[in-house]
């Protein structure tokens, strides 16, 4: 047999292997990722080859979609929702730029300085791109008033608005480019979060796990990468996420650092991809990729074909829920449900014997134990992450917003005493959650709600969003200036250069 025929036969045999036993092993490895440890190195190499030769990866499909999507392809409702998210973040940063903790974080990057590439919002100071974006992410998440996405209970805007807002200015991109990149970041981050649901229970902060992927994707789009470099940016970004959830239990501040690092890392990944660095093509579904690694041991399976299909909608912003209380996203639905009941029943905190949190958390979980064994929070962030304290604060004051979580609140005996009388009841998954108030006169007052898990688009809540923006910016913007900023955001897609748009807004701010 000639060498040529031998070579062809070898190729045919290998191709047959890849399409039969290799394909079966690949499926087994993806669906039962712990199996990889039992395979020989040679077998694992065959599986990797199979994936590369017979299946287009999730990241490759996403990169195609991201590269090809245009502003004109976005549904009008997605454009509108992205603008509302931008406005919300501008309001939040106007507020957090005045806080002591924000100034502590920004002290060093402002002292170091560097190239004047992009604006730190609320300060109107320019820093190098990655640093400015990290500062903006920190500011958006700076006082627990930034919005939510209940797919994995993650905080979307700090890692989905800060990158495109900062990179668009750096690149002198248009307003339409900014809206498009924002839709991309929300979508990439949201799809990853949805499949990694309940990350907090696994010990991770969801935003810091998924955030670099969305930041890298938005940066690639704004810097007009080709499809190949878009994929490299995306895969490097997804590969670099991570951040532990221990702050919830120790009541510490590093969650803001997590999102700042996630955004910085995502942009850095895109910039290094622009120079030719490649990322792992199967970073989402590969044996040591994101999904198998984070979900290992949970028994959960991922619909990878669904991930490939869903990217085309670019509807991530539609799952965003605005927050009106300055506390953890896991607490705000209870307060939102309580608010109308509180008003209707004219509830007085002194008349409450105790309150009971009703949800599907397991009785022996650390989350429930924290409710049953209340410890007064020593810090504001500890209070904002504490279910008992936040709900008691609301019941005592009728509000749990940025002006309620202050140092004096930590010593409020009425708040602390009621917080110590909280209980918990576990219900089956899918049942209504509620806060149940047991009154001293024997009445029981319920505030039930259906918990969103991101299974549908969230309501717009336009009126409450505008009230929130006015509340957050009242110290930085006159009423006339508030209206002007709203108009500038509404008209952002008519601007040819976001750098000019950014400065137009900052001219309206009073000094922090």
Short mmCIF file of N, CA, C and O in Angstrom, two decimals, residues 29-106:
data_model
loop_
_atom_site.label_atom_id
_atom_site.label_comp_id
_atom_site.label_asym_id
_atom_site.label_seq_id
_atom_site.Cartn_x
_atom_site.Cartn_y
_atom_site.Cartn_z
N UNK A 29 -18.61 13.21 28.79
CA UNK A 29 -17.74 14.09 29.56
C UNK A 29 -18.44 15.40 29.90
O UNK A 29 -18.31 15.93 31.01
N UNK A 30 -19.21 15.91 28.95
CA UNK A 30 -19.90 17.17 29.18
C UNK A 30 -21.03 17.02 30.18
O UNK A 30 -21.26 17.88 31.02
N UNK A 31 -21.75 15.91 30.11
CA UNK A 31 -22.89 15.71 30.98
C UNK A 31 -22.50 15.18 32.36
O UNK A 31 -23.23 15.32 33.32
N UNK A 32 -21.37 14.54 32.43
CA UNK A 32 -20.88 13.98 33.70
C UNK A 32 -19.42 14.35 33.83
O UNK A 32 -18.53 13.53 33.67
N UNK A 33 -19.18 15.62 34.12
CA UNK A 33 -17.82 16.13 34.02
C UNK A 33 -16.86 15.47 35.00
O UNK A 33 -15.66 15.47 34.78
N UNK A 34 -17.36 14.91 36.11
CA UNK A 34 -16.46 14.24 37.04
C UNK A 34 -15.83 13.01 36.41
O UNK A 34 -14.81 12.52 36.87
N UNK A 35 -16.42 12.50 35.32
CA UNK A 35 -15.91 11.33 34.63
C UNK A 35 -14.52 11.58 34.05
O UNK A 35 -13.74 10.64 33.84
N UNK A 36 -14.22 12.88 33.81
CA UNK A 36 -12.94 13.21 33.18
C UNK A 36 -11.76 12.70 33.99
O UNK A 36 -10.72 12.32 33.45
N UNK A 37 -11.92 12.68 35.32
CA UNK A 37 -10.82 12.24 36.16
C UNK A 37 -10.51 10.76 35.98
O UNK A 37 -9.43 10.31 36.34
N UNK A 38 -11.45 9.98 35.45
CA UNK A 38 -11.24 8.55 35.28
C UNK A 38 -10.70 8.20 33.89
O UNK A 38 -10.43 7.04 33.61
N UNK A 39 -10.57 9.20 33.02
CA UNK A 39 -10.10 8.94 31.67
C UNK A 39 -8.59 9.07 31.59
O UNK A 39 -7.99 9.90 32.28
N UNK A 40 -7.98 8.30 30.72
CA UNK A 40 -6.56 8.47 30.48
C UNK A 40 -6.32 9.78 29.75
O UNK A 40 -7.23 10.35 29.15
N UNK A 41 -5.10 10.28 29.82
CA UNK A 41 -4.75 11.52 29.11
C UNK A 41 -5.02 11.36 27.63
O UNK A 41 -5.54 12.26 26.97
N UNK A 42 -4.70 10.20 27.08
CA UNK A 42 -4.91 9.97 25.64
C UNK A 42 -6.39 10.07 25.29
O UNK A 42 -6.77 10.68 24.29
N UNK A 43 -7.25 9.49 26.14
CA UNK A 43 -8.69 9.55 25.89
C UNK A 43 -9.19 10.97 25.96
O UNK A 43 -10.03 11.41 25.18
N UNK A 44 -8.68 11.73 26.94
CA UNK A 44 -9.10 13.12 27.05
C UNK A 44 -8.69 13.91 25.82
O UNK A 44 -9.41 14.80 25.35
N UNK A 45 -7.51 13.60 25.27
CA UNK A 45 -7.06 14.30 24.07
C UNK A 45 -7.96 13.99 22.88
O UNK A 45 -8.26 14.87 22.06
N UNK A 46 -8.42 12.74 22.79
CA UNK A 46 -9.37 12.39 21.73
C UNK A 46 -10.66 13.18 21.88
O UNK A 46 -11.21 13.69 20.90
N UNK A 47 -11.12 13.31 23.12
CA UNK A 47 -12.35 14.06 23.36
C UNK A 47 -12.19 15.52 22.96
O UNK A 47 -13.06 16.10 22.30
N UNK A 48 -11.08 16.11 23.34
CA UNK A 48 -10.84 17.51 22.96
C UNK A 48 -10.81 17.64 21.45
O UNK A 48 -11.40 18.56 20.87
N UNK A 49 -10.13 16.71 20.78
CA UNK A 49 -10.08 16.75 19.31
C UNK A 49 -11.47 16.64 18.71
O UNK A 49 -11.81 17.32 17.74
N UNK A 50 -12.30 15.78 19.30
CA UNK A 50 -13.67 15.62 18.81
C UNK A 50 -14.44 16.91 18.93
O UNK A 50 -15.13 17.34 18.00
N UNK A 51 -14.34 17.53 20.08
CA UNK A 51 -15.05 18.80 20.27
C UNK A 51 -14.60 19.83 19.26
O UNK A 51 -15.40 20.57 18.69
N UNK A 52 -13.30 19.88 19.00
CA UNK A 52 -12.77 20.89 18.09
C UNK A 52 -13.17 20.63 16.65
O UNK A 52 -13.40 21.57 15.88
N UNK A 53 -13.29 19.37 16.27
CA UNK A 53 -13.49 19.04 14.86
C UNK A 53 -14.96 18.79 14.50
O UNK A 53 -15.32 18.90 13.33
N UNK A 54 -15.77 18.46 15.46
CA UNK A 54 -17.15 18.10 15.11
C UNK A 54 -18.21 19.00 15.72
O UNK A 54 -19.38 18.84 15.43
N UNK A 55 -17.81 19.95 16.57
CA UNK A 55 -18.81 20.78 17.23
C UNK A 55 -18.32 22.21 17.32
O UNK A 55 -17.20 22.45 17.77
N UNK A 56 -19.16 23.15 16.89
CA UNK A 56 -18.84 24.56 17.07
C UNK A 56 -19.10 24.92 18.52
O UNK A 56 -20.19 24.69 19.05
N UNK A 57 -18.14 25.48 19.20
CA UNK A 57 -18.26 25.76 20.62
C UNK A 57 -19.28 26.85 20.88
O UNK A 57 -19.64 27.64 20.00
N UNK A 58 -19.72 26.92 22.13
CA UNK A 58 -20.64 27.98 22.54
C UNK A 58 -20.00 29.34 22.28
O UNK A 58 -20.63 30.25 21.72
N UNK A 59 -18.74 29.49 22.66
CA UNK A 59 -18.07 30.78 22.50
C UNK A 59 -17.95 31.17 21.03
O UNK A 59 -18.06 32.34 20.67
N UNK A 60 -17.73 30.18 20.17
CA UNK A 60 -17.62 30.47 18.74
C UNK A 60 -18.95 30.96 18.17
O UNK A 60 -19.01 31.93 17.41
N UNK A 61 -20.04 30.30 18.57
CA UNK A 61 -21.37 30.74 18.13
C UNK A 61 -21.65 32.14 18.66
O UNK A 61 -22.16 33.01 17.93
N UNK A 62 -21.32 32.37 19.93
CA UNK A 62 -21.54 33.70 20.51
C UNK A 62 -20.71 34.76 19.79
O UNK A 62 -21.20 35.87 19.53
N UNK A 63 -19.46 34.45 19.50
CA UNK A 63 -18.60 35.42 18.83
C UNK A 63 -19.16 35.78 17.46
O UNK A 63 -19.12 36.95 17.04
N UNK A 64 -19.66 34.80 16.73
CA UNK A 64 -20.31 35.07 15.44
C UNK A 64 -21.46 36.07 15.62
O UNK A 64 -21.58 37.05 14.89
N UNK A 65 -22.31 35.78 16.60
CA UNK A 65 -23.48 36.62 16.82
C UNK A 65 -23.09 38.02 17.25
O UNK A 65 -23.66 39.02 16.78
N UNK A 66 -22.11 38.12 18.15
CA UNK A 66 -21.67 39.43 18.64
C UNK A 66 -21.04 40.24 17.51
O UNK A 66 -21.29 41.45 17.37
N UNK A 67 -20.25 39.58 16.70
CA UNK A 67 -19.60 40.29 15.58
C UNK A 67 -20.62 40.78 14.56
O UNK A 67 -20.46 41.87 13.99
N UNK A 68 -21.66 40.01 14.34
CA UNK A 68 -22.62 40.33 13.27
C UNK A 68 -23.75 41.26 13.69
O UNK A 68 -24.36 41.92 12.85
N UNK A 69 -24.07 41.32 14.99
CA UNK A 69 -25.23 42.10 15.44
C UNK A 69 -25.01 43.59 15.17
O UNK A 69 -23.90 44.11 15.33
N UNK A 70 -26.07 44.27 14.76
CA UNK A 70 -26.03 45.71 14.51
C UNK A 70 -27.11 46.39 15.35
O UNK A 70 -28.10 45.78 15.73
N UNK A 71 -26.94 47.68 15.57
CA UNK A 71 -27.92 48.44 16.34
C UNK A 71 -29.32 48.29 15.76
O UNK A 71 -30.30 48.12 16.49
N UNK A 72 -29.41 48.31 14.45
CA UNK A 72 -30.72 48.22 13.79
C UNK A 72 -31.40 46.87 14.04
O UNK A 72 -32.61 46.75 13.85
N UNK A 73 -30.64 45.87 14.48
CA UNK A 73 -31.21 44.56 14.74
C UNK A 73 -31.89 44.48 16.11
O UNK A 73 -32.63 43.54 16.38
N UNK A 74 -31.61 45.44 16.99
CA UNK A 74 -32.17 45.41 18.34
C UNK A 74 -33.64 45.80 18.32
O UNK A 74 -34.05 46.74 17.64
N UNK A 75 -34.43 45.09 19.09
CA UNK A 75 -35.85 45.44 19.24
C UNK A 75 -35.96 46.79 19.95
O UNK A 75 -35.16 47.09 20.84
N UNK A 76 -36.96 47.61 19.60
CA UNK A 76 -37.12 48.92 20.25
C UNK A 76 -37.21 48.83 21.77
O UNK A 76 -36.69 49.69 22.48
N UNK A 77 -37.87 47.79 22.28
CA UNK A 77 -38.01 47.66 23.73
C UNK A 77 -36.67 47.39 24.39
O UNK A 77 -36.42 47.85 25.52
N UNK A 78 -35.78 46.67 23.71
CA UNK A 78 -34.44 46.42 24.27
C UNK A 78 -33.66 47.73 24.32
O UNK A 78 -32.95 48.01 25.30
N UNK A 79 -33.76 48.54 23.29
CA UNK A 79 -33.08 49.84 23.26
C UNK A 79 -33.58 50.72 24.41
O UNK A 79 -32.80 51.34 25.14
N UNK A 80 -34.89 50.77 24.57
CA UNK A 80 -35.47 51.58 25.64
C UNK A 80 -35.00 51.10 27.01
O UNK A 80 -34.63 51.91 27.87
N UNK A 81 -35.00 49.80 27.21
CA UNK A 81 -34.61 49.26 28.51
C UNK A 81 -33.12 49.51 28.78
O UNK A 81 -32.74 49.80 29.92
N UNK A 82 -32.29 49.40 27.75
CA UNK A 82 -30.86 49.68 27.93
C UNK A 82 -30.65 51.14 28.34
O UNK A 82 -29.80 51.43 29.20
N UNK A 83 -31.42 52.05 27.77
CA UNK A 83 -31.31 53.46 28.15
C UNK A 83 -31.72 53.67 29.61
O UNK A 83 -31.08 54.43 30.35
N UNK A 84 -32.79 53.00 30.04
CA UNK A 84 -33.22 53.12 31.43
C UNK A 84 -32.15 52.58 32.39
O UNK A 84 -31.94 53.14 33.47
N UNK A 85 -31.48 51.53 31.98
CA UNK A 85 -30.39 51.00 32.80
C UNK A 85 -29.23 51.99 32.88
O UNK A 85 -28.62 52.16 33.95
N UNK A 86 -28.92 52.63 31.76
CA UNK A 86 -27.88 53.65 31.76
C UNK A 86 -28.24 54.79 32.71
O UNK A 86 -27.40 55.25 33.50
N UNK A 87 -29.49 55.25 32.63
CA UNK A 87 -29.92 56.34 33.49
C UNK A 87 -29.83 55.94 34.96
O UNK A 87 -29.38 56.73 35.81
N UNK A 88 -30.25 54.72 35.27
CA UNK A 88 -30.18 54.24 36.64
C UNK A 88 -28.74 54.28 37.15
O UNK A 88 -28.48 54.74 38.27
N UNK A 89 -27.81 53.83 36.33
CA UNK A 89 -26.41 53.79 36.75
C UNK A 89 -25.82 55.19 36.91
O UNK A 89 -25.00 55.43 37.81
N UNK A 90 -26.21 56.11 36.05
CA UNK A 90 -25.74 57.49 36.19
C UNK A 90 -26.22 58.06 37.53
O UNK A 90 -25.47 58.73 38.25
N UNK A 91 -27.48 57.80 37.86
CA UNK A 91 -28.00 58.26 39.15
C UNK A 91 -27.26 57.63 40.32
O UNK A 91 -26.91 58.31 41.30
N UNK A 92 -27.00 56.34 40.23
CA UNK A 92 -26.30 55.65 41.31
C UNK A 92 -24.89 56.21 41.48
O UNK A 92 -24.45 56.49 42.61
N UNK A 93 -24.17 56.39 40.38
CA UNK A 93 -22.79 56.91 40.48
C UNK A 93 -22.76 58.34 40.99
O UNK A 93 -21.83 58.73 41.71
N UNK A 94 -23.76 59.15 40.63
CA UNK A 94 -23.82 60.51 41.16
C UNK A 94 -23.90 60.47 42.69
O UNK A 94 -23.29 61.30 43.39
N UNK A 95 -24.64 59.51 43.22
CA UNK A 95 -24.78 59.35 44.67
C UNK A 95 -23.52 58.75 45.29
O UNK A 95 -22.97 59.30 46.26
N UNK A 96 -23.04 57.63 44.76
CA UNK A 96 -21.92 56.94 45.42
C UNK A 96 -20.62 57.72 45.33
O UNK A 96 -19.72 57.51 46.14
N UNK A 97 -20.51 58.62 44.35
CA UNK A 97 -19.30 59.44 44.25
C UNK A 97 -19.15 60.37 45.45
O UNK A 97 -18.06 60.90 45.70
N UNK A 98 -20.22 60.57 46.23
CA UNK A 98 -20.16 61.44 47.40
C UNK A 98 -19.81 60.68 48.68
O UNK A 98 -19.60 61.31 49.72
N UNK A 99 -19.72 59.36 48.63
CA UNK A 99 -19.56 58.56 49.83
C UNK A 99 -18.10 58.41 50.23
O UNK A 99 -17.21 58.32 49.37
N UNK A 100 -17.87 58.30 51.53
CA UNK A 100 -16.51 58.16 52.05
C UNK A 100 -15.83 56.89 51.53
O UNK A 100 -14.65 56.91 51.16
N UNK A 101 -16.57 55.77 51.50
CA UNK A 101 -15.97 54.51 51.04
C UNK A 101 -15.51 54.60 49.59
O UNK A 101 -14.47 54.03 49.23
N UNK A 102 -16.27 55.30 48.77
CA UNK A 102 -15.88 55.45 47.37
C UNK A 102 -14.59 56.24 47.27
O UNK A 102 -13.70 55.92 46.48
N UNK A 103 -14.48 57.28 48.05
CA UNK A 103 -13.28 58.11 48.01
C UNK A 103 -12.07 57.35 48.52
O UNK A 103 -10.95 57.54 48.04
N UNK A 104 -12.28 56.46 49.48
CA UNK A 104 -11.18 55.63 49.98
C UNK A 104 -10.67 54.72 48.87
O UNK A 104 -9.45 54.57 48.67
N UNK A 105 -11.58 54.10 48.14
CA UNK A 105 -11.18 53.22 47.04
C UNK A 105 -10.47 54.01 45.94
O UNK A 105 -9.47 53.57 45.37
N UNK A 106 -10.99 55.19 45.64
CA UNK A 106 -10.47 55.97 44.51
C UNK A 106 -9.21 56.75 44.84
O UNK A 106 -8.54 57.26 43.94
#
